[in-house]
Short mmCIF file of C-alpha atoms in Angstrom, two decimals:
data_model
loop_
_atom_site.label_atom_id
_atom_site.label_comp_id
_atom_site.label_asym_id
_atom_site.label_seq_id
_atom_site.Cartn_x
_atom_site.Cartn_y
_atom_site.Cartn_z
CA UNK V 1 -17.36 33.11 18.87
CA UNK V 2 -15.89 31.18 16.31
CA UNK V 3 -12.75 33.11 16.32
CA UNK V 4 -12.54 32.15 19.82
CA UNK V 5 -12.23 28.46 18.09
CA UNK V 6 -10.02 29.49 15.39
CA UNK V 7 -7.35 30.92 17.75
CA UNK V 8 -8.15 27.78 20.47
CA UNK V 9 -7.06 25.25 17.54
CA UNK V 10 -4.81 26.97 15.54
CA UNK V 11 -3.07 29.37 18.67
CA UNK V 12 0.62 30.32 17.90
CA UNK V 13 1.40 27.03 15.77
CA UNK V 14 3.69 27.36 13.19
CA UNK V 15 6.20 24.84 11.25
CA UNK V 16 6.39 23.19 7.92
CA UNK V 17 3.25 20.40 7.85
CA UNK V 18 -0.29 20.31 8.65
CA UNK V 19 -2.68 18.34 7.97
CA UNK V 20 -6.27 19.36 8.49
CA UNK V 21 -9.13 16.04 9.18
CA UNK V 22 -12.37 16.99 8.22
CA UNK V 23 -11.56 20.40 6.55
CA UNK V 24 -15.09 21.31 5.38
CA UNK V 25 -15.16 24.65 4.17
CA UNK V 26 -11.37 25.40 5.60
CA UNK V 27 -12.08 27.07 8.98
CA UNK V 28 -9.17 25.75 10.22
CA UNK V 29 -7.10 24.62 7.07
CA UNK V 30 -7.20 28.83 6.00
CA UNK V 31 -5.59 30.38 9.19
CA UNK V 32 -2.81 26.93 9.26
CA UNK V 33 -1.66 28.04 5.51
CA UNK V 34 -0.73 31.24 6.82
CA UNK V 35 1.49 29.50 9.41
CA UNK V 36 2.90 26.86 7.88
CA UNK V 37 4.73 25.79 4.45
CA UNK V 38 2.25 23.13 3.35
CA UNK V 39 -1.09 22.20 4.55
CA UNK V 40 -3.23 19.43 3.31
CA UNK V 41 -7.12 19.34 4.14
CA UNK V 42 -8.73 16.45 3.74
CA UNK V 43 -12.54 16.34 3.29
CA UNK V 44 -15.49 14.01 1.44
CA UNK V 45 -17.75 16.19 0.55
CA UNK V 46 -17.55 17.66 -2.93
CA UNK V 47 -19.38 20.49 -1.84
CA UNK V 48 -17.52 21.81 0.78
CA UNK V 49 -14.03 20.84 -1.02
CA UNK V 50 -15.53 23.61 -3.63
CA UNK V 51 -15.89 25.84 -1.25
CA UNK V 52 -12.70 25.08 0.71
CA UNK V 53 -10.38 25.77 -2.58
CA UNK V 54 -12.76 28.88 -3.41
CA UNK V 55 -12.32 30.30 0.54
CA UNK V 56 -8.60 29.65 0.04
CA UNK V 57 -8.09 31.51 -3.25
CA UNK V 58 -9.98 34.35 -2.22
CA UNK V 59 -7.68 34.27 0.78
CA UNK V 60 -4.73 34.58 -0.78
CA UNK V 61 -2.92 30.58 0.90
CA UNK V 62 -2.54 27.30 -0.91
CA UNK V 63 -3.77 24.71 0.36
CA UNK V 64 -3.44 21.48 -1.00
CA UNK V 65 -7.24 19.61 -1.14
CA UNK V 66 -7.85 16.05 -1.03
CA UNK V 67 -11.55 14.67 -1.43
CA UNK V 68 -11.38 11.44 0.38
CA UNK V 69 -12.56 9.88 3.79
CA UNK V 70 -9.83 10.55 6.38
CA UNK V 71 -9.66 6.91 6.92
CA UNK V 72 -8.50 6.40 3.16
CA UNK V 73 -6.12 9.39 3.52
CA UNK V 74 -4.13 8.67 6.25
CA UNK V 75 -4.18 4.78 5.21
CA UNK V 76 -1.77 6.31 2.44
CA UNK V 77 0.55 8.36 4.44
CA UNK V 78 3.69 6.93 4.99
CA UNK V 79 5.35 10.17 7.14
CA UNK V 80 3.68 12.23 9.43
CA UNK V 81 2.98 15.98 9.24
CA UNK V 82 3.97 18.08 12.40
CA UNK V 83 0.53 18.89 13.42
CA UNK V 84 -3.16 16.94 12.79
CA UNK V 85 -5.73 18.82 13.55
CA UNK V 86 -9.16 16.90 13.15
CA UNK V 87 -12.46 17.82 13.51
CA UNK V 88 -14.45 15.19 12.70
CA UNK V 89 -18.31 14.55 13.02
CA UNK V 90 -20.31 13.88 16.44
CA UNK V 91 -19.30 9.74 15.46
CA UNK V 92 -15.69 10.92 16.45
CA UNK V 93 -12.84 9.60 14.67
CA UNK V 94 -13.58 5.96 15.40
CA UNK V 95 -11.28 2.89 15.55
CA UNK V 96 -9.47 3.17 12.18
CA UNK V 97 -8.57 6.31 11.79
CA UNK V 98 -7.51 6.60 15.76
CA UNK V 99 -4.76 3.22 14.85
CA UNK V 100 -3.83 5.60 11.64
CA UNK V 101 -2.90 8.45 14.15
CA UNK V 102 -1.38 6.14 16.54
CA UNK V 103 0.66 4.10 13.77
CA UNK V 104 1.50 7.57 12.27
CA UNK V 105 2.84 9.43 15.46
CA UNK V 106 2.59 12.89 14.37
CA UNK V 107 3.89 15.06 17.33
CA UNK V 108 1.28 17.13 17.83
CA UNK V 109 -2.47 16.62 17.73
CA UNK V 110 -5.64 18.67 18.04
CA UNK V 111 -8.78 16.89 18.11
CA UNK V 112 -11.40 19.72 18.03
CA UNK V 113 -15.22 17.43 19.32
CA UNK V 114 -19.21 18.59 19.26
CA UNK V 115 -19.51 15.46 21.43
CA UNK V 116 -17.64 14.94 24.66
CA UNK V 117 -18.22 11.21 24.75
CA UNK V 118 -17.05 10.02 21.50
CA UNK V 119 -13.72 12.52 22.29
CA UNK V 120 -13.30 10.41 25.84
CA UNK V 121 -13.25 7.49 23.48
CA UNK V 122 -10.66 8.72 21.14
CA UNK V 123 -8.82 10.21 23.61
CA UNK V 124 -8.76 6.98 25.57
CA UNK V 125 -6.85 5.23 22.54
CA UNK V 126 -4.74 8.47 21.46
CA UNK V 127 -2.81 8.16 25.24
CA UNK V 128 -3.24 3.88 25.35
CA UNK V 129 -0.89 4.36 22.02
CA UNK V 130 1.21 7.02 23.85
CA UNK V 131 -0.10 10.75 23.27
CA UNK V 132 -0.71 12.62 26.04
CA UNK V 133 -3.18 15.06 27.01
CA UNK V 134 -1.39 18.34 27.42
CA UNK V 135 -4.41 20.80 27.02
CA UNK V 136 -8.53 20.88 27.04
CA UNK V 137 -10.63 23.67 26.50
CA UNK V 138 -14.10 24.28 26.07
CA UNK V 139 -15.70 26.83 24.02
CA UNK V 140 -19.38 27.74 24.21
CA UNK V 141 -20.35 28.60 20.29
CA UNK V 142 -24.03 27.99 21.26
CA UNK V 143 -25.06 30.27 24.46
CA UNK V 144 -28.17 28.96 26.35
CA UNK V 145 -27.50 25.56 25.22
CA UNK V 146 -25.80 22.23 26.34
CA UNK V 147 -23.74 22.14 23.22
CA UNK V 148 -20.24 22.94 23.51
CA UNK V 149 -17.14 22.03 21.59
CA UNK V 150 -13.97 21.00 22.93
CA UNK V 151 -10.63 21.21 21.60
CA UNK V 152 -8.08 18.67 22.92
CA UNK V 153 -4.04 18.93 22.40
CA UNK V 154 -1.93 15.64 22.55
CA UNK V 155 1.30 15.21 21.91
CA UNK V 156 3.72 12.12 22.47
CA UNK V 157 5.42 11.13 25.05
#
């Protein structure tokens, strides 16, 4: 089931830059450094940045770690990578870092959400500052629940 996620997010995506939101452990930052040049993963928790740098070494890709909020991250970035993906907590990404992504204007982003209301909320200021939606899925990781995650692609224009 989670591979089902893997391939939903990451699909045939390929280029030079990606930047991972809310890497945890990698799930998503390990099958992007086999696609593209450079990948950054960004992630708070000590713990899991351990564990993301371990996963990637054992793996065989670089990845390039940063231990920061994503807020404080992308506050820094003056260029945007080709492809965001962010997974971020059931909060959502929330105000700031959704005007980071718009004021950035990366050209493709996938928003993967455990909560379909706070992802109608980013999504609503992702296409007011001119992404558009061009792909939803759902995928059922917890059978005989009402959980579900949801993986959105935007992209400008």
């Amino acid at each position: 089931m989670v591979e089902g996620l893997v391939e939903e997010v990451v699909g045939e995506m390929a280029g030079e830059t990606a930047l991972d939101l809310y890497a945890g452990v990698g799930l998503f930052s390990l099958p992007l450094a086999k696609r593209f040049g450079k990948v950054t993963a960004v992630e708070s928790n000590p713990s899991a940045v351990h564990d993301l740098q371990y996963n990637a070494a054992e793996h065989g890709v670089e990845v390039e770690a940063q231990r920061m909020q994503a807020e404080q991250y992308l506050g820094g970035l003056t260029a945007a990578p080709e492809v965001i993906v962010a997974d971020p907590p059931r909060s959502g990404l929330g105000k700031n870092v959704t005007k980071h992504l718009a004021r950035l204007k990366a050209p493709k982003l996938v928003l993967v959400s455990c909560d379909p209301a706070t992802l109608a909320r980013d999504l609503g200021a992702l296409t007011a500052a001119g992404y558009g939606l061009k792909r939803m899925t759902v995928v059922d990781l917890f059978p005989q629940t009402f959980h579900v995650e949801v993986v959105a692609e935007l992209g400008l224009g």
